[in-house]
Structure formats: structure tokens, C-alpha cells
Tab-separated table of C-alpha atoms in Angstrom:
chain	number	residue	atom	x	y	z
A	1	MET	CA	41.823	66.518	-13.591
A	2	SER	CA	42.560	66.139	-17.157
A	3	THR	CA	39.678	65.461	-19.745
A	4	LYS	CA	40.146	62.085	-19.976
A	5	GLN	CA	39.074	61.915	-16.558
A	6	THR	CA	36.591	64.082	-16.376
A	7	ILE	CA	34.822	62.098	-19.649
A	8	VAL	CA	35.402	58.405	-17.444
A	9	ASP	CA	33.775	60.378	-14.507
A	10	GLN	CA	31.043	62.157	-17.021
A	11	LYS	CA	30.234	58.419	-18.484
A	12	VAL	CA	30.219	56.530	-14.865
A	13	ALA	CA	27.511	59.273	-13.411
A	14	GLU	CA	25.863	58.937	-16.152
A	15	LEU	CA	25.843	55.264	-15.773
A	16	ALA	CA	24.779	55.344	-12.449
A	17	GLN	CA	21.577	57.445	-13.567
A	18	LEU	CA	21.012	54.806	-15.858
A	19	THR	CA	21.656	51.647	-13.729
A	20	PRO	CA	23.008	51.760	-10.293
A	21	GLN	CA	22.415	48.775	-9.407
A	22	LEU	CA	25.158	47.789	-12.648
A	23	SER	CA	27.568	50.170	-11.515
A	24	ARG	CA	28.170	49.724	-8.114
A	25	ALA	CA	28.313	45.905	-9.817
A	26	MET	CA	31.557	46.768	-12.145
A	27	ALA	CA	32.828	49.592	-9.380
A	28	ASN	CA	32.596	46.110	-7.282
A	29	THR	CA	34.828	44.111	-9.574
A	30	GLY	CA	31.432	41.567	-9.933
A	31	LYS	CA	30.962	41.320	-5.879
A	32	GLU	CA	27.545	42.671	-5.324
A	33	LEU	CA	26.203	41.053	-8.516
A	34	ASN	CA	26.829	38.245	-7.301
A	35	SER	CA	25.614	38.210	-4.196
A	36	ASN	CA	22.141	40.299	-4.921
A	37	ALA	CA	21.858	38.390	-8.138
A	38	ILE	CA	17.953	36.955	-7.600
A	39	ILE	CA	18.312	35.197	-11.410
A	40	GLY	CA	19.938	31.559	-10.040
A	41	ASP	CA	23.284	30.133	-11.146
A	42	ARG	CA	21.253	27.725	-13.144
A	43	ASN	CA	19.756	31.193	-15.515
A	44	TRP	CA	23.291	32.756	-15.004
A	45	ALA	CA	24.965	30.317	-16.752
A	46	LEU	CA	22.777	29.792	-19.489
A	47	ASN	CA	22.457	33.639	-19.996
A	48	THR	CA	26.360	33.394	-20.118
A	49	LEU	CA	26.343	30.771	-22.487
A	50	ALA	CA	23.611	33.261	-25.111
A	51	ILE	CA	26.061	35.775	-24.665
A	52	LEU	CA	29.029	34.043	-25.200
A	53	ILE	CA	27.634	32.031	-28.187
A	54	GLY	CA	26.086	35.627	-29.485
A	55	MET	CA	29.679	37.580	-29.401
A	56	GLY	CA	30.829	33.905	-31.277
A	57	ASP	CA	33.787	32.989	-29.116
A	58	MET	CA	33.924	29.024	-29.248
A	59	ASN	CA	36.800	28.528	-27.470
A	60	ASP	CA	36.804	27.002	-24.249
A	61	GLN	CA	34.869	29.123	-22.220
A	62	LEU	CA	31.453	27.450	-23.489
A	63	GLN	CA	32.530	23.972	-21.953
A	64	VAL	CA	33.150	25.870	-18.709
A	65	TYR	CA	29.438	27.325	-18.508
A	66	VAL	CA	27.997	24.590	-20.424
A	67	LYS	CA	29.503	22.415	-17.356
A	68	ALA	CA	28.357	25.817	-14.276
A	69	ALA	CA	24.449	25.132	-15.751
A	70	THR	CA	24.366	20.882	-15.793
A	71	ASP	CA	26.140	21.185	-12.803
A	72	ALA	CA	23.808	24.449	-11.496
A	73	GLY	CA	20.269	21.429	-12.460
A	74	ALA	CA	20.566	23.025	-15.807
A	75	THR	CA	19.352	20.177	-18.915
A	76	ASP	CA	20.626	18.920	-21.845
A	77	ASN	CA	16.998	20.084	-23.288
A	78	GLU	CA	17.479	23.486	-21.426
A	79	ILE	CA	21.542	23.696	-23.157
A	80	GLN	CA	19.448	22.247	-26.847
A	81	ASP	CA	17.570	25.791	-26.055
A	82	VAL	CA	19.982	28.012	-26.063
A	83	LEU	CA	21.785	26.151	-29.109
A	84	ASN	CA	17.959	26.996	-31.113
A	85	LEU	CA	17.301	30.447	-30.180
A	86	ALA	CA	21.229	31.438	-30.880
A	87	SER	CA	20.541	30.256	-34.779
A	88	ILE	CA	17.922	32.657	-34.486
A	89	TYR	CA	19.420	35.659	-33.155
A	90	ALA	CA	22.754	35.175	-33.247
A	91	GLY	CA	22.594	33.076	-36.866
A	92	ASN	CA	23.357	30.106	-37.485
A	93	PRO	CA	26.739	30.113	-38.740
A	94	ARG	CA	27.752	30.654	-34.767
A	95	ALA	CA	24.829	28.286	-33.496
A	96	VAL	CA	26.585	25.599	-35.300
A	97	ASN	CA	30.128	26.422	-34.000
A	98	ALA	CA	29.137	26.467	-30.609
A	99	ALA	CA	26.843	23.268	-31.213
A	100	ARG	CA	30.054	21.889	-32.279
A	101	SER	CA	31.705	22.897	-29.550
A	102	ILE	CA	28.966	21.517	-26.655
A	103	ALA	CA	27.995	18.223	-29.197
A	104	PRO	CA	30.478	15.743	-27.324
A	105	TYR	CA	28.139	17.399	-23.783
A	106	LEU	CA	25.269	16.387	-25.786
A	107	LYS	CA	26.146	13.635	-26.766
A	108	ARG	CA	27.398	12.118	-23.804
A	109	GLU	CA	23.957	12.837	-21.929
A	110	SER	CA	21.930	11.433	-25.102
A	111	ASP	CA	23.787	7.501	-24.495
A	112	ARG	CA	23.004	7.899	-20.799
A	113	LEU	CA	19.559	8.710	-21.003
A	114	ARG	CA	18.849	6.980	-24.165
A	115	PRO	CA	21.327	4.354	-24.972
A	116	ASN	CA	20.661	3.736	-29.040
A	117	VAL	CA	17.321	5.822	-29.312
A	118	THR	CA	16.371	8.158	-32.281
A	119	GLU	CA	14.356	11.252	-31.373
A	120	GLU	CA	12.246	11.354	-35.689
A	121	LEU	CA	9.637	12.781	-36.657
A	122	ILE	CA	6.549	10.407	-38.128
A	123	ASN	CA	3.490	10.916	-39.802
A	124	VAL	CA	0.402	8.957	-38.463
A	125	GLY	CA	-2.309	10.032	-41.046
A	126	ASP	CA	-3.485	14.135	-40.486
A	127	HIS	CA	-0.339	15.000	-38.289
A	128	GLU	CA	3.372	13.733	-37.131
A	129	THR	CA	4.337	13.260	-34.008
A	130	MET	CA	7.119	13.425	-32.543
A	131	VAL	CA	9.100	9.857	-31.574
A	132	TRP	CA	11.754	7.755	-29.009
A	133	ASP	CA	12.612	4.850	-29.843
A	134	ASN	CA	15.252	1.908	-29.116
A	135	HIS	CA	14.419	0.299	-31.755
A	136	ALA	CA	15.715	-3.166	-28.758
A	137	ALA	CA	14.397	-6.601	-29.860
A	138	GLY	CA	12.103	-7.189	-26.811
A	139	PHE	CA	8.652	-6.635	-26.368
A	140	PRO	CA	7.359	-2.642	-27.411
A	141	ILE	CA	6.413	-0.862	-24.789
A	142	VAL	CA	4.611	2.729	-25.654
A	143	LEU	CA	4.876	5.433	-23.291
A	144	ILE	CA	1.930	7.404	-23.120
A	145	HIS	CA	2.492	11.383	-21.085
A	146	CYS	CA	0.482	13.381	-19.911
A	147	LEU	CA	-2.056	15.703	-20.256
A	148	ALA	CA	-0.412	19.588	-21.428
A	149	LEU	CA	3.208	17.791	-21.753
A	150	ASP	CA	4.621	15.579	-23.916
A	151	HIS	CA	7.095	12.625	-24.831
A	152	ARG	CA	10.214	14.374	-21.946
A	153	THR	CA	7.705	13.106	-19.566
A	154	TRP	CA	9.436	9.662	-19.715
A	155	ARG	CA	13.164	11.668	-19.559
A	156	ASP	CA	14.277	9.185	-16.337
A	157	VAL	CA	11.555	6.543	-16.349
A	158	TYR	CA	12.888	5.728	-19.827
A	159	PRO	CA	16.432	4.788	-19.786
A	160	GLU	CA	15.675	2.568	-16.630
A	161	VAL	CA	12.295	0.820	-18.265
A	162	ALA	CA	15.241	0.325	-21.442
A	163	LYS	CA	17.128	-0.921	-19.462
A	164	THR	CA	14.643	-4.618	-19.434
A	165	GLY	CA	15.291	-4.975	-23.317
A	166	ALA	CA	11.656	-3.791	-24.286
A	167	ARG	CA	11.372	-1.932	-27.629
A	168	VAL	CA	10.182	1.588	-25.809
A	169	ILE	CA	8.472	3.776	-27.676
A	170	ALA	CA	7.122	7.080	-26.399
A	171	TYR	CA	5.421	9.802	-28.651
A	172	ASP	CA	3.348	13.063	-28.287
A	173	ILE	CA	-0.267	12.718	-28.379
A	174	ARG	CA	-2.290	14.899	-30.522
A	175	GLY	CA	-2.146	18.951	-30.322
A	176	HIS	CA	0.344	18.091	-27.499
A	177	GLY	CA	4.570	18.640	-28.010
A	178	TRP	CA	5.685	18.210	-31.434
A	179	ALA	CA	2.234	17.080	-32.864
A	180	ARG	CA	0.790	21.053	-31.487
A	181	ASN	CA	-0.184	21.785	-34.892
A	182	ALA	CA	-2.216	18.609	-35.585
A	183	PRO	CA	-6.230	18.307	-36.404
A	184	VAL	CA	-8.026	19.384	-32.854
A	185	THR	CA	-9.008	16.510	-30.376
A	186	LYS	CA	-12.178	15.352	-30.643
A	187	ASP	CA	-12.385	12.331	-28.552
A	188	LEU	CA	-9.892	9.523	-26.981
A	189	ASP	CA	-11.442	7.056	-29.195
A	190	GLN	CA	-9.690	9.308	-32.153
A	191	LEU	CA	-6.716	9.568	-30.336
A	192	ALA	CA	-6.502	5.812	-29.424
A	193	ASP	CA	-6.801	5.915	-33.203
A	194	ASP	CA	-3.520	7.842	-34.020
A	195	LEU	CA	-1.870	5.502	-31.358
A	196	HIS	CA	-2.914	2.281	-33.633
A	197	HIS	CA	-1.143	3.718	-36.563
A	198	LEU	CA	1.586	4.562	-34.887
A	199	LEU	CA	2.109	0.416	-34.172
A	200	VAL	CA	1.310	-0.187	-37.312
A	201	LYS	CA	4.471	2.931	-39.550
A	202	LEU	CA	6.573	0.832	-36.444
A	203	ASP	CA	5.729	-2.583	-37.552
A	204	ILE	CA	4.384	-3.328	-33.863
A	205	LYS	CA	1.431	-6.075	-33.871
A	206	GLN	CA	0.778	-6.218	-29.956
A	207	ALA	CA	2.759	-3.903	-27.496
A	208	ASP	CA	1.959	-3.251	-23.919
A	209	ILE	CA	0.749	0.038	-23.352
A	210	TYR	CA	1.568	2.306	-20.505
A	211	GLY	CA	-0.044	6.033	-19.674
A	212	ALA	CA	-0.117	8.026	-16.935
A	213	SER	CA	-3.173	10.280	-16.177
A	214	TYR	CA	-4.350	11.833	-20.127
A	215	GLY	CA	-2.038	9.096	-21.023
A	216	GLY	CA	-3.682	6.474	-19.488
A	217	ALA	CA	-7.093	7.611	-20.569
A	218	ILE	CA	-5.656	6.811	-23.938
A	219	ALA	CA	-4.002	3.230	-22.341
A	220	GLU	CA	-8.019	2.589	-21.484
A	221	SER	CA	-9.729	3.701	-24.992
A	222	PHE	CA	-7.030	1.758	-27.267
A	223	ALA	CA	-7.147	-1.952	-24.867
A	224	ILE	CA	-10.621	-1.790	-25.377
A	225	ASP	CA	-10.382	0.169	-29.595
A	226	TYR	CA	-7.611	-2.443	-30.754
A	227	PRO	CA	-7.522	-5.618	-27.881
A	228	ALA	CA	-5.655	-7.604	-30.800
A	229	ASP	CA	-3.095	-4.822	-30.607
A	230	THR	CA	-2.658	-5.222	-26.436
A	231	ARG	CA	-1.069	-7.290	-24.102
A	232	SER	CA	-0.604	-5.393	-20.785
A	233	LEU	CA	-1.893	-2.270	-19.399
A	234	ALA	CA	-0.562	0.121	-17.158
A	235	LEU	CA	-2.542	2.718	-16.065
A	236	ILE	CA	-0.600	5.553	-14.058
A	237	ALA	CA	-2.548	7.980	-11.745
A	238	THR	CA	-6.068	7.473	-13.776
A	239	GLY	CA	-9.266	6.974	-13.503
A	240	LEU	CA	-11.816	5.002	-15.438
A	241	LYS	CA	-14.098	7.449	-16.099
A	242	GLY	CA	-14.413	11.883	-16.330
A	243	PHE	CA	-15.630	14.440	-13.897
A	244	PRO	CA	-17.777	17.765	-15.219
A	245	VAL	CA	-14.792	19.233	-13.523
A	246	LEU	CA	-12.295	18.374	-16.036
A	247	ALA	CA	-14.540	20.708	-18.855
A	248	GLN	CA	-14.120	22.914	-16.452
A	249	ARG	CA	-10.229	23.531	-16.950
A	250	ALA	CA	-11.310	23.719	-20.339
A	251	ASP	CA	-13.123	27.021	-19.955
A	252	ALA	CA	-11.244	28.716	-17.480
A	253	ALA	CA	-8.497	28.948	-20.056
A	254	GLU	CA	-10.658	30.022	-22.537
A	255	LYS	CA	-12.308	32.656	-19.962
A	256	ASP	CA	-8.635	33.252	-18.510
A	257	GLY	CA	-5.638	31.909	-20.878
A	258	MET	CA	-3.403	29.794	-19.819
A	259	GLU	CA	-1.285	31.492	-17.955
A	260	ALA	CA	-3.498	31.998	-15.239
A	261	GLN	CA	-4.026	27.709	-15.501
A	262	VAL	CA	-0.105	27.388	-14.271
A	263	ALA	CA	-0.353	27.891	-11.104
A	264	GLU	CA	-3.189	25.368	-10.140
A	265	SER	CA	-1.689	22.913	-12.748
A	266	LEU	CA	1.059	23.383	-10.670
A	267	ILE	CA	-0.167	22.783	-6.515
A	268	ARG	CA	-2.597	20.137	-8.231
A	269	TRP	CA	0.515	17.738	-10.162
A	270	PHE	CA	3.893	18.256	-7.642
A	271	THR	CA	4.073	18.736	-3.737
A	272	PRO	CA	4.854	21.834	-2.222
A	273	GLU	CA	8.336	20.824	-1.616
A	274	THR	CA	9.144	20.488	-5.357
A	275	ILE	CA	7.861	22.691	-6.470
A	276	ALA	CA	10.120	25.422	-3.552
A	277	ARG	CA	13.075	23.198	-5.168
A	278	ASN	CA	12.089	24.298	-8.952
A	279	PRO	CA	13.481	21.268	-10.447
A	280	TRP	CA	13.758	20.247	-14.298
A	281	GLU	CA	10.434	18.342	-14.478
A	282	VAL	CA	8.520	22.012	-12.729
A	283	ARG	CA	9.818	24.642	-15.071
A	284	TYR	CA	9.416	21.757	-17.998
A	285	SER	CA	6.006	21.626	-17.086
A	286	ARG	CA	5.258	25.201	-15.483
A	287	GLU	CA	6.537	25.509	-19.815
A	288	CYS	CA	4.260	23.334	-21.586
A	289	VAL	CA	1.222	24.516	-20.024
A	290	ARG	CA	2.589	28.009	-20.913
A	291	HIS	CA	2.760	27.002	-24.238
A	292	ILE	CA	0.103	24.783	-25.304
A	293	SER	CA	-2.905	26.496	-27.085
A	294	VAL	CA	-5.564	27.381	-25.302
A	295	THR	CA	-7.305	24.956	-28.441
A	296	ASN	CA	-5.295	22.241	-27.341
A	297	TRP	CA	-6.070	21.925	-23.803
A	298	ALA	CA	-9.425	22.237	-24.350
A	299	ALA	CA	-9.645	19.619	-26.450
A	300	ALA	CA	-8.032	17.267	-24.411
A	301	TRP	CA	-9.318	17.760	-21.448
A	302	ARG	CA	-13.246	17.999	-22.511
A	303	ALA	CA	-12.245	14.767	-24.346
A	304	MET	CA	-11.299	13.697	-20.684
A	305	ALA	CA	-13.733	14.442	-19.271
A	306	VAL	CA	-16.622	12.805	-21.177
A	307	GLY	CA	-14.326	9.250	-21.530
A	308	ASP	CA	-15.627	6.023	-19.240
A	309	ALA	CA	-14.406	2.992	-19.351
A	310	THR	CA	-16.695	1.714	-17.092
A	311	ALA	CA	-19.098	-0.508	-18.728
A	312	ALA	CA	-15.622	-1.773	-21.142
A	313	ALA	CA	-13.547	-2.739	-18.658
A	314	ARG	CA	-15.185	-5.592	-17.356
A	315	THR	CA	-14.308	-7.098	-21.390
A	316	VAL	CA	-10.376	-5.885	-21.248
A	317	LYS	CA	-8.860	-9.388	-19.881
A	318	VAL	CA	-5.334	-8.867	-20.436
A	319	PRO	CA	-3.079	-7.983	-17.545
A	320	VAL	CA	-3.917	-4.469	-16.151
A	321	LEU	CA	-1.504	-2.385	-13.020
A	322	ALA	CA	-2.888	0.422	-11.273
A	323	LEU	CA	-0.267	2.781	-10.204
A	324	GLY	CA	-1.582	5.112	-7.581
A	325	GLY	CA	0.534	7.764	-5.412
A	326	LYS	CA	-0.534	8.676	-2.165
A	327	GLN	CA	-0.188	12.138	-2.190
A	328	ASP	CA	-1.977	12.224	-5.777
A	329	ALA	CA	-4.701	15.512	-5.332
A	330	SER	CA	-5.848	13.852	-8.892
A	331	ALA	CA	-6.363	10.825	-9.219
A	332	VAL	CA	-6.686	9.892	-6.276
A	333	PRO	CA	-6.702	6.492	-3.816
A	334	PRO	CA	-10.361	6.352	-3.911
A	335	ILE	CA	-10.577	6.764	-7.577
A	336	MET	CA	-7.517	4.737	-8.305
A	337	LYS	CA	-9.164	1.786	-6.592
A	338	GLN	CA	-12.343	2.292	-8.420
A	339	MET	CA	-10.272	2.042	-11.289
A	340	ALA	CA	-8.566	-1.187	-10.765
A	341	ALA	CA	-11.963	-3.284	-9.216
A	342	ALA	CA	-12.824	-2.278	-12.976
A	343	TYR	CA	-10.711	-4.603	-15.099
A	344	PRO	CA	-10.712	-8.478	-14.282
A	345	ASN	CA	-7.379	-8.809	-13.794
A	346	SER	CA	-5.486	-5.949	-12.764
A	347	LYS	CA	-3.252	-5.220	-9.686
A	348	LEU	CA	-3.250	-1.501	-7.255
A	349	VAL	CA	0.145	-0.764	-6.523
A	350	THR	CA	-0.549	2.857	-4.381
A	351	LEU	CA	2.823	4.458	-4.168
A	352	ASP	CA	4.177	6.280	-1.216
A	353	PRO	CA	5.360	9.368	-1.410
A	354	GLY	CA	3.230	9.444	-5.207
A	355	THR	CA	1.973	12.081	-6.550
A	356	HIS	CA	0.067	12.907	-9.542
A	357	MET	CA	2.766	13.878	-11.928
A	358	MET	CA	4.904	10.122	-10.510
A	359	PRO	CA	6.744	9.663	-13.793
A	360	MET	CA	8.423	12.693	-12.867
A	361	GLU	CA	8.743	13.404	-9.488
A	362	GLN	CA	8.625	9.248	-7.988
A	363	PRO	CA	10.734	8.778	-11.927
A	364	GLN	CA	13.107	5.448	-9.895
A	365	ALA	CA	9.585	4.628	-7.729
A	366	VAL	CA	6.907	4.505	-10.669
A	367	ALA	CA	10.396	2.825	-13.049
A	368	GLU	CA	10.497	-0.099	-10.697
A	369	GLN	CA	7.242	-1.259	-10.729
A	370	LEU	CA	6.823	-0.909	-14.425
A	371	ILE	CA	9.785	-3.056	-14.883
A	372	LYS	CA	8.647	-5.317	-12.592
A	373	PHE	CA	5.297	-5.167	-14.214
A	374	TYR	CA	7.063	-6.181	-17.484
A	375	GLN	CA	8.694	-8.773	-16.375
A	376	ALA	CA	6.463	-11.042	-14.608
A	377	VAL	CA	3.836	-10.317	-17.891
A	378	ASN	CA	6.690	-11.617	-19.905
A	379	GLN	CA	7.125	-14.951	-17.996
A	380	ASN	CA	3.127	-15.292	-17.963
A	381	ASN	CA	3.205	-15.458	-13.857
A	382	PHE	CA	1.711	-11.717	-13.090
A	383	ARG	CA	-0.894	-12.616	-10.071
A	384	LYS	CA	-3.110	-9.609	-9.100
A	385	ASP	CA	-3.042	-9.928	-5.050
């Protein structure tokens, strides 16, 4: 046996001791790796994409693995995340070169999901918030996201609602997303003030305010505090007032940390079937809960826990759509019915299926109801019954 072959055999033996799985996979030209891998096709493609960027490989392989990742369910946001991380670990030049190669795909996705939309940071007083704005000529709609998430909650609803011709605004609530470094939330009135400052910055005098869960509680406060700025309300999976149990979720995070809140949140938000499939909305929500600070999480829950629109709701005369879900484990149908009954000009619609994260889990059904509501208000023919 040659010296060279002996050295090769020694290296193979060393590799087998170090990682027998990789040794077997290499010996089988990758077949065993592919058949036994547990990371899944999406993560495999994203990991390969990151490796190629790190190697400085800007040929057609980048396009191949972008397509492989998207075919396996990866979103443009996740591919953008790979680019962003590459700038840190592989260096800006390689990240920029990769961006040039991937840019056509990202542009197509952006045009498909958010045609003519700008994404920019806007100062609203004591902090900046990220804003989607399509600058359309129609009457403005503001979309307010759920607790722990950010403006991307509306990823699939936004483009559908924008087809009405409305000017559609989605932004990050104080303590969330790009507004995570804002001074800590005090109460719902403060969050209503934040929205007012944003509308002033955007030169919007009046808008239709649509909020989901925490965002719905903010919408209720905004309509009460700024009635002249509110043409209508859509309250999705939203209660009329808070409950002590909400403050307990703040206590739990302060005691056990955010990782301990992930499973409970997902179970409350989505159906078991959706969690098992692990689509983008579950992946996105999981990471948002993991990344929000305990301080911002706790402040948001406590603000919602003490919110109470019971007395003031009867003074809100604008059209109100109360949009609930039959399978919602948080804003259960009786809570939605109570909330709708408190507003003198409201209509209750219950989606089936419909969960707490309806804007993401049932986006088409939610968009359809919001469009019908918007058009009815526009045409001045909204009816409670």
C-alpha cells in the first residue's frame, strides 16, 4: 500500500471517529445525508445559500438555492435575513455581491406582495417606527399588528386590501419590531398618541383604523381619544377590556424568560395542524416571541390588562366591524359578542375557521371581510345587520 493511500486511510479513520455520520455521508456521495437529514429542505437550502455567500460564490448556484429555498417555503424575509447575517460574518463586499445576484428575486417578491410600497423609518416623537406605505390616493387604512409581532403580521392581508385603492399604512407598535428601542410602553393611551403622531407625520387627517388583538385594543383607544381622526374601526380578535390573566403573562416572562412563553403563545394563537406544518407565520411568530425583550413583552401585556373601553364604547358612533374566529382560544366568541354589543354602530362577523392569528392563518378570509367593510363605509351603506 502506498504512503499516500495510508495517509488517506488514516484521515478517513480520524473523520469516522470525529463524526461517523459525515464519514458515512461522504462515502455514500451524500445519499445518506439527504435521506436522514432532519433540518428539512428549507433550512438546507438557506444554509447552503449562506455557505455560498461566505465562499464568495456568486455564480448561478445562488439562484439555484434561492429557488430551492422558496420552493421549500422560505419567504423573501428569510432570504433577506441570510443576506443581512452574511454581511456580519462573511463581510460586506460578499454580502453586497450576493445581494446584486439575488436582487431580482427580492424585487419580484416585493412587487408582488407590496406594489408601490415604501418601507421607511419615521420619527414619531420619542422613537422611530418602521412603516409600510403604498401612497395610494384612496381613503387611508391603518393596520395595527398583534402583541409581540410587528408590521409583517399583515404580509398576506396587505396586498389584498391595497387592491381597493386605499392608502394602506402598517407600522410597528412601540416596543415591537424596529420600534423595540422606544421608551417603555405606559398604557394604551400612549400608544394611541403614537399613532396620532404617525398620522400627523404622514399628513393623514382621518383614517380607517384596523387592529388585531393588542392592535385592536390600541384602535379602540385611538377612536376614543381621537374621534375626529377615526372614520371606522375594524377590531379583529379583540376584547372590550383587559383581564387579570393578561398581567399574569407579564409575570410569567419576568419569572421564566421569553423562551418559556413560546409554546404557550403558539398554542393559543394557531391550530395544532398549522403548528405541526410550521409555515412562515408560525416560524415568524415563534422568533418574534423569542426576540422581544421581557421588558417590552411585560409592558404590553400590562397595558392591555388594564385597558377598558366599556364605558366609552357607547360614545363611538363610527362604523365598527367586530371580526372574530370560531376557533379563537383568546378572544373567544362570547368576548367578541360582548365587544360588538358595546358599540352602537357595530356588526359582528365570525369566521369559521378563524383563530387568534387570523390575519396570518386565514389571511384571505380576513382580507375579504376588511375589503367588504371598507367598501361599505366608502359608499356610506354600512349596515349593522
